[in-house]
Each structure stands twice: as C-alpha cells, then as structure tokens.
Amino acid sequence: MSKKTMLLLFFLVIPFVLGETYHVRVDGNNSLDGLSYETSWKSIAYSLENSNENSEIIIYEGEYFEDSQWGGYLHINQEKENRTFKGIGEVIMKVGPDVNRMILFVGPELTIFEGFIFDGQNSAVLGMDSAYGNKVFRNNQFINFLNYGISLKGGENNVVENNTFGYGNLHMNFSPIILTNLRNSEIKNNYFFSGKESLIYAFNASNSSIKNNIFGSEENPLFLDTYAMFVRVMDSDNFVIENNELYIGDGHGVNVYSNTKGVENPKLINNSFFIYHALNRYGIAVGSESEQEFDLIGANISGNKLYMPAEETYKHNLFVGFTKNSIISGNYLDGGGYGLALKGNNDALIFGNEVYNATTVAIVDNSGWNNKIFDNIVNCNYDRCMRIDNTESAGRPLYNSSWYNNTLYIPLDQFAIYIGGSVDVIGSGSLFFDNTYYQGEHEQIICTKNASYFTFFDLRTEFGWGENSDLFAFGEVPEIRNISVYGIQPTSVRIKFNTSESSTTILRYGEEDLDIEMNSTLYGMEHNYVLSRLAPKTRYNYQITVCDNGENCVDSDILSFRTKKGGGIKLHFISDTFGDDFWN
C-alpha cells in the first residue's frame, strides 16, 4: 500500500467517534470513568465536559445543583454533537441563587434532554437558552422560572414534546416557550399550567407547528395579563396551529399576525378554546385590526370550536382582518359579543360555519373586496344576525361580496341583516343575498339612513320572506331590487299601503293618501315617495301588484316596514327592465 493511500485512509477514519453510555448519580465520583453505574460521575456539568459526542448520558434520581465554570449555569458548546441526557427516576436539576439561566446552548446539533424536572428555584429568569442548532426537550417539567421556560433562537428541527410547564407555580411572568428565527420546529403534546404573557411566542418561525397541546384545564383555566395572548405568531410562513385545547380564564386565545407584508399560509385547524372570562378579548384573531396592507396571505382557519360567555361586553370569538385569499370554514362559534368578525379582507371564502348566541352581531363583514359568505348557519341571540358595514377608516371599501345559501334562525323581534356605512354596490360591485333563507317567525331586514343600496337576486321567489317579514328602516330606505315576476309582461305596478297596528294612521304622499299606481314606460320607471306623519314603532304593510295591461296581474307577498321614531320616511321604487325579470 502506498503512502498516499495510507494517508487517505487516515483522514477517513479520524472524524468518526464511537458513542458511549455514561452514568451520573449524586453520590458518584468524578475521578472515575463514568461508564457504569458503579463508576458514575457525580455532576451533570462534569459529564458535559467529559462525554464524547454521539453518546448517551444517564442521570439517576436525585437533586443536582450545578455550578459549572460558567458561573452557575450549564454551558453546552458546539464542539460535541448528538448527545442525549436522560433522567431515570425523579431527576431534579436546580440552580443556585442569583443565576439567570439554567442551561445555555451555543450551537451543538441534536442535543436531547428527557426525563428531568428543571426547577428555577424562583430565581432563574430562564430555563433553556439556545442560540442555534437543533434541540429536543421531551418528557420534562419546567417549574419556578421567573420569566421563561425555553428560548429557541435559530436552527432547525427543534422539538418540544410531552413537557409540563409551570406545574406548581403561578408566576412564570412571560412565555414558557419562545421561538425566534428558526425553521421546521415542533411544539407538541405539552401541558401548560401557568404563565402571564404569551404561553408560546413565535417570531420568524416558518414551517413550524404547535400541535396537540393543552393549556390549562376546565377546573383550572389560565389567567393572563392584560393584552396577553396564549399563542402569538408573527412573521412566520406556513405555521400550523392544530388540535390544541385552551381553557382560558382571562386573555386572548390565539393571535396570528405579521409585521411584514406577504406572510403566507398560516393554518389554524381543529382547535378547541373554552374562554370563561375574557372582557374585551378575542378567541382567535388572525391578521390585523388596522393595517391597510395585507398581513397574511392564504390563511386557513377551519374546524375550530370556540366557546365564550354570551355577554355583549365581550369581543369576538373569531376575528379575521386584512388578509388575502383566506379560507374560514367549518368553525363552531358560541357566544361572545361578535361571533365572526371580518374586516378588510380580500378574496376570502367564508363557508360552513355555525354561529350561536353572539350578543351583538353574529357575523359582521366590515370592508374588503370579493368575499364570498355562504352555507353558514347562524342562530341569533341578541340584536342583529348579520351586519354588512363599510368603515372608511379601514381604507378598503366593501364591494363585490356575495352572501348566499346562509340559514339564519332569528328569535322574535330581532334583526336579521343590518346594512350600514356607505355601501355603494352599484359603482363598485354588488352585494348579493340570493338563496338566503330566514327560518324565524319574524324575519327582519334593517337599513340605516346611510345605506345606499340593498341588492337581492330573485327576492320574491327565492329569498324566503314569510308574511311577517319586515323591511325595517331607520331613515331613507335603500333600493330594493330584483323581485322576479314570471310569466307576464309588466306594464304597471300598483302599491297598496295600510297599517295593521294603527287604524288612525294615514300614509300620505305629500297630502294625498297612498294608493298609488305607477305606469311603466318603455325605458322603465323610478319613483320616490316621501311618507310623512308616521307613527312611532308602527309596522306598515304594503303589497305590490304587477299587471300586464291590467289583465294579467301578480301580487307580491305582504311586505312591510317598521318605524322607529315616527315622522317621515322616503321609499324608493325602481323598475328598469322588462320581460321575465321585473325590478321593483
């Protein structure tokens, strides 16, 4: 064999170090080799310095106060990789007074800690401080740390699994877990018993996930500080929050938002949130309340169950704001001030959700473009079922949105749909309510004086108005369009007004009693009627009759509107097409 060949073999063999199994126990001896129980070392710090890479270090039951050369905490550097530290029995690692952290990791790849009780002694600020590399924490308990349990900064493929955080203490002031500037990491199957800030805070943690964790319990829900959130995620693409349970005494549930435009594809799937007291708090908040640029692109919020007290001082069960191409589907929302609140979204699909017992509005759509809201079931508890509003401060006017195939269960004397703001659907799109069915005894539609248009497709035949349905007008009534009349060629419309609640009230058009016939022209017709001397809190009925040369006539259902304060009101009737579809 030549010298050149021998040299090559030498360089191939040197990098591979055979792993060993080392042993540590409180009554061990650091002068021994540590390769058996009988020759165990006596400290974890000593094992860090003397074990090889690719090795397993077994630590036996007992309490370990570690005071390494680094000033009271363990320092694991990048020189030795792929080591597993495994606790057998009740292994408690403690720190001395005035020590700010328990373990500092500086880069070693694949360091595993499992089976430990890490006790910060109400002195240590932080348990695990990892600068980079990948770490695995499995089957451990983190107790009595002042601020943080685990801080993972940088690296990939970190795993935090089957750990317990905060059991036995209620003053971990900030976050049990912090994830920053890392990738492909998992937080799964952990139990959280305390914390006052965000229990998991993730910043720039793309392709990572929080799955199958339990936060609190029904008997001991968690209470967080003001504005704290149980899970907060920022600037993280492809982040998944799935199958978690949150029992919240006070505080937000999950907040996913971004400070950088263009963060993509966050997923919140099949989580269950039980919020027992959350004044002015959210269950799930995705996006932003105020940003005019898109915070998130392609969010998927599906299959979640959220329960919140049915009190109007509470905020939203689910809020989605300023996103693009989001899917919000199959969520079950019970209680809260608002059930599902939407603001400033574009191209969102909102379908298959169930909303119950919201105390202010069950579903609100506030500004945004091209959204489709369909196949939802809403059981109203108080005030309004659905609200469509246009908030100028949002900077994104509401237009070209579709509402269809929704089912609303409306108790007596509650409002079905509220149209507010300045919704101009003619100049910039349309709001569609086709195939929307109201199941309650008294279905009501309300419009404020600021509502510009109110558009229906096939209102008379498909909208499902019962004979007790109301058009409830606070001020000027908007255009009511697209009442379909089939089988005749309309040439005239006759509107008959009466009141079923006050025989002394007379509807007047100017000074004349209203029993009006409108004759159409070739180009259609439009009529405005100002009704005066209306009694307050009175329902006025009217019926529209469409005739073909006075021979073939079709009557509408009995329609009505209800006054609030009385006085005057303006009715606007328009027809501008003929044939099978006749608009009133």
Coordinates of C-alpha atoms in Angstrom, one line a residue:
M1 CA 0.0 0.0 0.0
S2 CA 1.4 3.4 -1.0
K3 CA 1.9 6.2 1.5
K4 CA -0.7 8.2 -0.4
T5 CA -3.3 5.5 0.1
M6 CA -2.5 5.2 3.8
L7 CA -2.8 8.9 4.3
L8 CA -6.3 8.9 2.7
L9 CA -7.5 6.2 5.0
F10 CA -6.2 8.1 8.0
F11 CA -8.3 11.1 7.1
L12 CA -11.4 9.0 6.5
V13 CA -11.2 7.3 9.9
I14 CA -10.5 10.3 12.2
P15 CA -13.9 12.1 12.2
F16 CA -15.9 9.1 13.5
V17 CA -16.0 8.9 17.3
L18 CA -17.7 5.9 18.8
G19 CA -20.5 6.8 21.2
E20 CA -20.5 5.7 24.8
T21 CA -23.1 5.4 27.6
Y22 CA -22.1 7.4 30.6
H23 CA -23.6 7.5 34.1
V24 CA -24.2 10.2 36.6
R25 CA -25.5 10.0 40.2
V26 CA -25.4 12.3 43.2
D27 CA -23.0 10.1 45.1
G28 CA -20.8 9.4 42.1
N29 CA -17.1 10.2 41.7
N30 CA -15.7 12.4 39.0
S31 CA -12.3 10.7 39.2
L32 CA -13.8 7.5 37.7
D33 CA -14.6 6.8 34.1
G34 CA -18.4 7.1 34.3
L35 CA -19.0 4.1 32.1
S36 CA -21.1 2.1 34.6
Y37 CA -23.4 2.7 37.5
E38 CA -20.6 1.7 39.9
T39 CA -18.2 4.2 38.3
S40 CA -20.7 7.0 37.9
W41 CA -19.7 10.6 37.7
K42 CA -21.2 13.0 40.3
S43 CA -22.3 16.0 38.3
I44 CA -24.1 16.8 35.0
A45 CA -21.6 19.6 34.4
Y46 CA -18.7 17.2 34.6
S47 CA -20.5 14.9 32.1
L48 CA -20.9 17.8 29.7
E49 CA -17.2 18.4 29.6
N50 CA -16.0 14.8 29.5
S51 CA -18.5 12.8 27.5
N52 CA -18.0 12.2 23.8
E53 CA -20.3 13.2 21.0
N54 CA -22.8 10.5 19.8
S55 CA -23.2 9.4 23.4
E56 CA -26.0 8.9 26.0
I57 CA -25.6 10.3 29.5
I58 CA -27.9 8.6 32.1
I59 CA -28.6 10.7 35.2
Y60 CA -30.1 8.9 38.1
E61 CA -32.6 10.1 40.7
G62 CA -31.7 12.9 43.0
E63 CA -31.3 16.7 43.2
Y64 CA -28.5 18.3 41.2
F65 CA -27.2 21.8 42.0
E66 CA -25.0 22.6 39.1
D67 CA -22.3 25.3 39.4
S68 CA -20.1 25.0 36.4
Q69 CA -17.1 27.2 35.4
W70 CA -19.6 29.4 33.5
G71 CA -21.0 31.0 36.7
G72 CA -23.8 28.9 38.0
Y73 CA -25.4 27.6 34.8
L74 CA -24.5 24.8 32.4
H75 CA -22.8 25.7 29.1
I76 CA -23.2 23.3 26.2
N77 CA -21.0 24.4 23.3
Q78 CA -20.9 23.4 19.7
E79 CA -17.9 21.1 19.9
K80 CA -19.8 17.9 20.8
E81 CA -22.9 16.9 18.8
N82 CA -25.6 14.3 19.1
R83 CA -25.8 13.7 22.8
T84 CA -28.8 12.5 24.8
F85 CA -29.2 13.4 28.5
K86 CA -31.7 11.0 30.0
G87 CA -33.2 11.2 33.5
I88 CA -34.0 8.0 35.3
G89 CA -36.5 8.4 38.2
E90 CA -37.1 11.8 39.7
V91 CA -34.2 13.8 38.5
I92 CA -34.3 17.4 39.7
M93 CA -31.9 20.0 38.3
K94 CA -31.8 23.2 40.4
V95 CA -29.8 26.4 40.2
G96 CA -28.2 28.4 43.0
P97 CA -29.3 32.0 43.9
D98 CA -28.8 34.9 41.5
V99 CA -28.4 32.6 38.5
N100 CA -30.3 34.0 35.5
R101 CA -30.5 30.8 33.4
M102 CA -30.1 27.0 33.8
I103 CA -28.6 25.9 30.5
L104 CA -27.0 27.9 27.7
F105 CA -26.7 26.1 24.4
V106 CA -24.3 27.5 21.9
G107 CA -24.9 25.6 18.7
P108 CA -24.4 21.9 19.3
E109 CA -26.5 19.8 16.8
L110 CA -29.0 17.4 18.2
T111 CA -28.8 17.7 21.9
I112 CA -31.6 15.8 23.7
F113 CA -32.9 16.3 27.3
E114 CA -35.6 14.0 28.5
G115 CA -37.0 12.9 31.9
F116 CA -35.9 16.0 34.0
I117 CA -37.5 18.3 36.5
F118 CA -36.0 21.7 35.8
D119 CA -36.5 23.9 38.9
G120 CA -35.6 27.6 38.6
Q121 CA -35.9 28.0 42.4
N122 CA -37.9 31.2 41.9
S123 CA -34.6 32.8 41.0
A124 CA -33.7 31.8 37.4
V125 CA -35.2 34.0 34.8
L126 CA -34.8 31.4 32.0
G127 CA -34.5 27.7 31.8
M128 CA -33.1 26.7 28.4
D129 CA -31.4 29.3 26.3
S130 CA -30.5 28.0 22.9
A131 CA -28.6 30.3 20.4
Y132 CA -28.7 27.9 17.4
G133 CA -28.5 24.2 16.5
N134 CA -31.4 21.8 17.0
K135 CA -32.6 20.7 20.4
V136 CA -35.1 18.1 21.6
F137 CA -36.8 18.5 25.0
R138 CA -39.0 15.5 25.8
N139 CA -40.9 14.4 29.0
N140 CA -39.6 17.2 31.2
Q141 CA -41.1 19.5 33.8
F142 CA -40.3 23.2 33.9
I143 CA -41.2 24.9 37.2
N144 CA -40.5 28.0 39.2
F145 CA -38.8 30.1 36.5
L146 CA -39.5 33.8 36.7
N147 CA -40.0 34.6 33.1
Y148 CA -39.3 31.9 30.5
G149 CA -39.0 28.2 30.2
I150 CA -37.4 27.5 26.8
S151 CA -36.0 30.0 24.4
L152 CA -35.1 28.6 21.0
K153 CA -33.3 31.0 18.7
G154 CA -32.1 29.9 15.3
G155 CA -31.5 26.4 13.9
E156 CA -33.9 23.9 12.5
N157 CA -35.8 20.7 13.6
N158 CA -36.2 21.6 17.2
V159 CA -38.8 19.5 19.1
V160 CA -40.5 20.4 22.4
E161 CA -42.7 17.3 23.2
N162 CA -44.6 15.9 26.2
N163 CA -43.3 18.5 28.6
T164 CA -45.2 20.2 31.5
F165 CA -44.8 23.9 32.0
G166 CA -45.5 25.7 35.3
Y167 CA -47.0 23.0 37.3
G168 CA -46.8 24.1 41.0
N169 CA -46.2 27.8 40.4
L170 CA -48.3 30.6 39.0
H171 CA -45.7 33.3 38.3
M172 CA -43.9 32.5 35.1
N173 CA -44.3 36.1 34.1
F174 CA -43.8 35.9 30.3
S175 CA -43.6 32.9 27.9
P176 CA -42.9 29.3 28.7
I177 CA -41.8 28.9 25.1
I178 CA -40.2 31.4 22.8
L179 CA -39.3 30.6 19.2
T180 CA -37.3 33.1 17.1
N181 CA -35.5 32.9 13.8
L182 CA -35.8 29.2 13.3
R183 CA -37.4 26.7 10.9
N184 CA -39.1 23.3 10.8
S185 CA -39.7 23.1 14.6
E186 CA -42.5 21.4 16.5
I187 CA -44.2 22.2 19.8
K188 CA -46.5 19.2 20.5
N189 CA -48.2 17.3 23.3
N190 CA -47.2 19.6 26.1
Y191 CA -49.2 20.8 29.1
F192 CA -49.2 24.4 30.3
F193 CA -50.3 25.2 33.8
S194 CA -49.1 28.8 34.3
G195 CA -47.9 31.9 32.6
K196 CA -48.8 35.6 32.5
E197 CA -47.8 36.5 29.0
S198 CA -48.0 34.6 25.7
L199 CA -47.5 30.9 26.6
I200 CA -46.0 30.3 23.2
Y201 CA -44.5 33.2 21.3
A202 CA -43.2 32.6 17.8
F203 CA -41.4 35.1 15.6
N204 CA -39.9 34.3 12.2
A205 CA -40.5 30.6 12.8
S206 CA -41.6 29.5 9.4
N207 CA -42.6 25.9 8.6
S208 CA -43.1 25.2 12.3
S209 CA -46.1 23.9 14.3
I210 CA -48.0 23.9 17.6
K211 CA -50.0 20.7 17.8
N212 CA -51.9 18.7 20.4
N213 CA -51.0 20.9 23.4
I214 CA -53.3 21.5 26.4
F215 CA -53.4 24.9 28.0
G216 CA -55.0 24.9 31.5
S217 CA -58.0 22.8 32.3
E218 CA -61.7 23.1 33.0
E219 CA -61.0 23.1 36.7
N220 CA -58.0 25.5 36.5
P221 CA -58.3 27.8 33.5
L222 CA -55.4 30.1 32.9
F223 CA -55.4 33.8 33.6
L224 CA -53.1 36.1 31.6
D225 CA -52.1 39.7 32.0
T226 CA -53.9 42.4 30.0
Y227 CA -53.4 42.1 26.3
A228 CA -51.5 38.8 26.7
M229 CA -52.2 36.0 24.2
F230 CA -52.0 32.3 24.7
V231 CA -50.3 31.8 21.4
R232 CA -48.8 34.7 19.4
V233 CA -47.3 34.1 16.0
M234 CA -45.6 36.8 13.9
D235 CA -43.8 36.8 10.5
S236 CA -43.9 33.0 10.1
D237 CA -44.8 31.4 6.8
N238 CA -46.6 28.0 6.8
F239 CA -47.1 28.0 10.5
V240 CA -49.6 25.4 11.7
I241 CA -51.7 25.5 15.0
E242 CA -53.7 22.3 15.2
N243 CA -55.6 20.2 17.7
N244 CA -54.8 22.3 20.7
E245 CA -57.1 22.8 23.8
L246 CA -57.2 26.1 25.6
Y247 CA -59.0 26.7 28.8
I248 CA -58.9 30.5 29.3
G249 CA -59.9 32.3 32.5
D250 CA -58.8 35.6 31.0
G251 CA -56.8 36.5 28.0
H252 CA -56.7 36.2 24.2
G253 CA -56.7 32.7 22.7
V254 CA -54.5 32.7 19.5
N255 CA -53.2 35.7 17.7
V256 CA -51.6 35.2 14.3
Y257 CA -50.4 38.4 12.6
S258 CA -47.5 39.8 10.8
N259 CA -45.4 43.0 10.7
T260 CA -44.1 42.1 7.2
K261 CA -46.3 42.2 4.2
G262 CA -46.7 38.9 2.4
V263 CA -46.5 36.3 5.2
E264 CA -48.2 33.2 3.7
N265 CA -50.3 30.1 4.6
P266 CA -50.8 30.1 8.3
K267 CA -53.2 27.3 9.4
L268 CA -55.4 27.2 12.5
I269 CA -57.2 23.8 12.3
N270 CA -59.4 21.8 14.7
N271 CA -58.5 23.7 17.9
S272 CA -60.9 24.0 20.9
F273 CA -61.0 27.1 23.0
F274 CA -63.0 27.5 26.2
I275 CA -63.0 31.1 27.3
Y276 CA -64.6 31.6 30.7
H277 CA -63.9 35.3 31.3
A278 CA -62.4 37.4 28.6
L279 CA -63.6 41.0 28.8
N280 CA -62.6 42.8 25.6
R281 CA -60.6 39.8 24.4
Y282 CA -60.6 37.5 21.4
G283 CA -60.8 33.8 20.9
I284 CA -58.8 33.7 17.6
A285 CA -57.5 36.8 16.0
V286 CA -55.9 36.5 12.6
G287 CA -54.4 39.4 10.7
S288 CA -54.7 43.0 11.9
E289 CA -57.4 45.4 13.0
S290 CA -55.8 48.4 11.5
E291 CA -53.2 47.7 8.8
Q292 CA -54.2 48.6 5.3
E293 CA -51.7 46.3 3.7
F294 CA -52.3 42.6 3.7
D295 CA -50.9 41.0 6.8
L296 CA -51.5 37.4 5.8
I297 CA -52.0 35.6 2.5
G298 CA -53.7 32.2 2.3
A299 CA -54.8 31.7 5.9
N300 CA -56.8 28.6 6.6
I301 CA -59.0 28.8 9.7
S302 CA -61.1 25.6 9.8
G303 CA -62.8 23.2 12.1
N304 CA -62.2 25.2 15.3
K305 CA -64.6 25.3 18.3
L306 CA -64.7 28.4 20.4
Y307 CA -66.9 28.9 23.5
M308 CA -67.2 32.3 25.1
P309 CA -69.8 33.8 27.5
A310 CA -72.8 35.3 25.7
E311 CA -72.2 38.9 27.0
E312 CA -72.1 41.9 24.8
T313 CA -69.1 43.4 26.6
Y314 CA -67.0 40.6 25.2
K315 CA -65.2 40.8 21.9
H316 CA -65.1 38.5 19.0
N317 CA -65.0 34.7 19.1
L318 CA -63.2 34.8 15.7
F319 CA -61.7 37.9 14.1
V320 CA -60.0 37.9 10.7
G321 CA -58.7 41.2 9.4
F322 CA -56.7 42.4 6.4
T323 CA -55.9 39.0 4.8
K324 CA -56.0 37.8 1.2
N325 CA -57.3 34.5 -0.2
S326 CA -58.2 33.2 3.3
I327 CA -60.5 30.2 3.9
I328 CA -62.7 30.3 7.0
S329 CA -64.7 27.2 7.2
G330 CA -66.4 24.7 9.5
N331 CA -65.9 26.6 12.7
Y332 CA -68.3 26.4 15.6
L333 CA -68.6 29.7 17.4
D334 CA -70.7 30.0 20.6
G335 CA -71.1 33.3 22.5
G336 CA -69.1 36.5 22.5
G337 CA -70.0 40.0 21.6
Y338 CA -69.4 39.2 17.9
G339 CA -69.4 35.7 16.7
L340 CA -67.4 36.0 13.4
A341 CA -65.9 39.4 12.7
L342 CA -64.4 40.2 9.3
K343 CA -62.6 43.4 8.3
G344 CA -60.6 44.5 5.3
N345 CA -60.3 41.0 3.8
N346 CA -60.0 40.4 0.0
D347 CA -61.0 37.2 -1.8
A348 CA -62.0 35.3 1.3
L349 CA -64.2 32.2 1.3
I350 CA -66.3 32.0 4.5
F351 CA -68.5 28.9 4.5
G352 CA -69.8 26.1 6.6
N353 CA -69.5 27.9 9.9
E354 CA -72.0 27.8 12.7
V355 CA -72.5 30.8 14.9
Y356 CA -74.6 30.8 18.1
N357 CA -75.5 33.2 20.9
A358 CA -73.5 36.2 19.8
T359 CA -74.7 39.1 21.8
T360 CA -74.1 42.0 19.3
V361 CA -73.7 40.7 15.8
A362 CA -73.3 37.0 14.8
I363 CA -71.4 37.7 11.5
V364 CA -70.1 41.1 10.5
D365 CA -68.4 41.9 7.2
N366 CA -66.6 45.2 7.5
S367 CA -64.9 46.5 4.4
G368 CA -63.0 44.3 1.8
W369 CA -63.3 43.0 -1.7
N370 CA -64.6 39.9 -3.5
N371 CA -65.5 37.9 -0.4
K372 CA -68.0 35.0 -0.6
I373 CA -70.0 34.2 2.5
F374 CA -72.2 31.1 2.0
D375 CA -73.6 28.0 3.6
N376 CA -73.3 29.3 7.1
I377 CA -75.8 28.6 9.9
V378 CA -76.5 31.5 12.3
N379 CA -78.6 31.2 15.4
C380 CA -79.0 34.8 16.7
N381 CA -79.2 35.5 20.4
Y382 CA -79.4 39.3 20.5
D383 CA -79.7 42.3 18.3
R384 CA -78.5 41.7 14.8
C385 CA -77.7 38.4 13.0
M386 CA -75.6 39.7 10.1
R387 CA -74.1 43.1 9.7
I388 CA -72.6 44.5 6.5
D389 CA -70.8 47.7 7.1
N390 CA -68.3 49.9 5.4
T391 CA -65.8 51.6 7.6
E392 CA -64.0 54.4 5.8
S393 CA -61.1 54.3 8.3
A394 CA -60.3 50.8 7.1
G395 CA -59.2 52.3 3.8
R396 CA -60.7 49.5 1.8
P397 CA -64.3 49.9 0.8
L398 CA -66.6 47.0 0.8
Y399 CA -67.6 45.8 -2.6
N400 CA -68.3 42.8 -4.9
S401 CA -69.0 40.5 -2.0
S402 CA -71.5 37.6 -2.1
W403 CA -73.8 36.3 0.6
Y404 CA -75.8 33.2 -0.3
N405 CA -77.2 29.9 0.9
N406 CA -76.9 31.0 4.6
T407 CA -79.5 29.9 7.1
L408 CA -80.5 32.3 9.9
Y409 CA -82.6 31.3 12.9
I410 CA -84.0 34.6 14.2
P411 CA -85.9 34.8 17.5
L412 CA -88.9 37.1 17.8
D413 CA -88.2 40.8 17.4
Q414 CA -84.6 40.5 16.5
F415 CA -82.9 41.9 13.4
A416 CA -81.7 39.7 10.5
I417 CA -79.4 41.9 8.4
Y418 CA -78.1 45.3 9.1
I419 CA -76.7 47.4 6.3
G420 CA -74.7 50.4 7.4
G421 CA -71.9 52.8 6.4
S422 CA -71.7 53.9 2.8
V423 CA -72.1 50.7 0.8
D424 CA -72.1 51.7 -2.8
V425 CA -72.6 48.5 -4.6
I426 CA -73.6 50.0 -8.0
G427 CA -70.5 51.9 -8.7
S428 CA -68.1 49.4 -7.3
G429 CA -69.7 46.0 -7.3
S430 CA -72.7 44.3 -5.7
L431 CA -73.8 42.7 -2.5
F432 CA -75.7 39.5 -3.3
F433 CA -78.2 37.8 -0.9
D434 CA -79.6 35.2 -3.3
N435 CA -80.8 31.9 -1.9
T436 CA -80.7 33.2 1.7
Y437 CA -83.4 31.7 3.9
Y438 CA -84.7 33.0 7.1
Q439 CA -86.3 30.5 9.4
G440 CA -87.6 32.6 12.3
E441 CA -91.1 33.7 13.0
H442 CA -90.4 37.4 12.4
E443 CA -87.7 37.8 9.8
Q444 CA -86.5 41.4 9.6
I445 CA -84.2 43.4 7.4
I446 CA -82.8 46.6 8.7
C447 CA -81.2 49.5 6.9
T448 CA -79.7 52.7 8.3
K449 CA -80.1 56.0 6.6
N450 CA -76.6 55.8 5.3
A451 CA -77.2 52.6 3.4
S452 CA -77.1 53.3 -0.3
Y453 CA -78.2 50.1 -1.9
F454 CA -79.6 46.8 -0.9
T455 CA -79.5 44.3 -3.7
F456 CA -81.3 40.9 -3.9
F457 CA -81.4 38.3 -6.7
D458 CA -84.8 36.7 -7.1
L459 CA -86.0 38.2 -3.8
R460 CA -89.7 37.2 -4.1
T461 CA -89.2 33.7 -5.2
E462 CA -86.1 32.6 -3.5
F463 CA -85.3 34.9 -0.6
G464 CA -87.8 33.2 1.6
W465 CA -89.7 36.1 3.1
G466 CA -92.5 35.0 5.3
E467 CA -95.7 37.0 5.6
N468 CA -94.3 38.5 8.8
S469 CA -91.0 39.7 7.2
D470 CA -90.0 43.3 7.7
L471 CA -88.0 45.9 6.0
F472 CA -87.0 48.0 8.9
A473 CA -85.9 51.5 8.1
F474 CA -84.2 53.9 10.4
G475 CA -84.1 56.6 7.7
E476 CA -84.1 56.6 4.0
V477 CA -85.0 53.2 2.6
P478 CA -82.4 52.0 0.0
E479 CA -83.3 50.5 -3.3
I480 CA -84.9 47.1 -3.1
R481 CA -84.1 45.4 -6.4
N482 CA -84.6 42.2 -8.3
I483 CA -88.1 41.0 -7.4
S484 CA -88.7 38.4 -10.1
V485 CA -92.1 38.1 -11.6
Y486 CA -92.5 35.2 -14.1
G487 CA -95.0 34.7 -16.9
I488 CA -96.2 38.2 -17.6
Q489 CA -95.0 41.3 -19.5
P490 CA -95.4 44.0 -16.8
T491 CA -96.7 47.4 -17.8
S492 CA -97.9 48.8 -14.5
V493 CA -97.2 48.4 -10.8
R494 CA -99.8 49.1 -8.1
I495 CA -98.7 49.6 -4.5
K496 CA -101.2 49.4 -1.7
F497 CA -100.3 50.7 1.8
N498 CA -102.1 50.1 5.1
T499 CA -101.2 49.6 8.7
S500 CA -102.3 46.7 10.8
E501 CA -101.3 48.4 14.1
S502 CA -103.0 51.8 14.0
S503 CA -106.3 52.4 12.3
T504 CA -105.9 56.2 12.8
T505 CA -102.6 56.5 11.0
I506 CA -102.8 57.5 7.4
L507 CA -99.9 57.1 5.0
R508 CA -99.5 60.2 2.9
Y509 CA -97.6 61.0 -0.3
G510 CA -97.5 64.8 0.1
E511 CA -101.1 65.5 1.1
E512 CA -102.7 62.5 -0.6
D513 CA -103.5 59.1 0.8
L514 CA -101.3 56.4 -0.7
D515 CA -103.0 54.0 -3.0
I516 CA -100.7 54.6 -6.0
E517 CA -100.5 53.2 -9.4
M518 CA -97.2 53.5 -11.3
N519 CA -97.4 53.2 -15.1
S520 CA -94.2 52.0 -16.7
T521 CA -92.7 53.3 -19.9
L522 CA -90.6 51.7 -22.5
Y523 CA -87.4 52.6 -20.6
G524 CA -88.6 51.6 -17.2
M525 CA -89.7 53.8 -14.3
E526 CA -88.5 55.1 -11.0
H527 CA -90.5 56.5 -8.1
N528 CA -89.6 58.2 -4.8
Y529 CA -92.3 58.6 -2.1
V530 CA -91.8 60.6 1.0
L531 CA -94.2 59.3 3.7
S532 CA -95.0 61.8 6.4
R533 CA -96.8 61.7 9.7
L534 CA -95.8 58.2 10.5
A535 CA -96.5 56.9 14.0
P536 CA -93.5 55.7 16.0
K537 CA -92.9 51.9 16.5
T538 CA -95.5 51.0 14.0
R539 CA -95.5 48.4 11.2
Y540 CA -96.8 49.5 7.9
N541 CA -97.7 46.9 5.3
Y542 CA -97.8 47.2 1.6
Q543 CA -98.3 44.9 -1.4
I544 CA -97.0 45.3 -4.9
T545 CA -99.2 44.2 -7.8
V546 CA -97.6 43.9 -11.3
C547 CA -100.0 43.8 -14.2
D548 CA -99.9 43.3 -17.9
N549 CA -102.3 45.9 -19.5
G550 CA -104.5 45.4 -16.5
E551 CA -105.4 41.9 -17.5
N552 CA -102.8 39.5 -16.0
C553 CA -101.7 40.5 -12.5
V554 CA -99.4 39.0 -10.0
D555 CA -99.4 40.1 -6.3
S556 CA -96.3 40.1 -4.2
D557 CA -96.3 38.9 -0.6
I558 CA -97.4 41.3 2.1
L559 CA -94.4 43.4 2.6
S560 CA -93.8 45.8 5.4
F561 CA -91.5 48.2 7.2
R562 CA -91.5 49.4 10.8
T563 CA -90.9 52.9 12.0
K564 CA -88.6 53.6 15.0
K565 CA -89.2 57.2 15.9
G566 CA -92.0 58.1 13.5
G567 CA -92.0 61.2 11.4
G568 CA -91.1 61.0 7.7
I569 CA -89.5 58.3 5.6
K570 CA -88.5 58.0 1.9
L571 CA -89.4 55.0 -0.2
H572 CA -87.6 54.4 -3.4
F573 CA -89.1 52.0 -6.0
I574 CA -87.3 51.3 -9.3
S575 CA -88.0 49.2 -12.3
D576 CA -85.7 49.3 -15.3
T577 CA -86.1 46.0 -17.1
F578 CA -88.9 44.1 -18.6
G579 CA -89.7 40.5 -19.5
D580 CA -89.4 37.7 -17.1
D581 CA -87.4 39.7 -14.6
F582 CA -89.2 42.8 -13.3
W583 CA -87.4 45.0 -10.8
N584 CA -89.2 46.9 -8.0

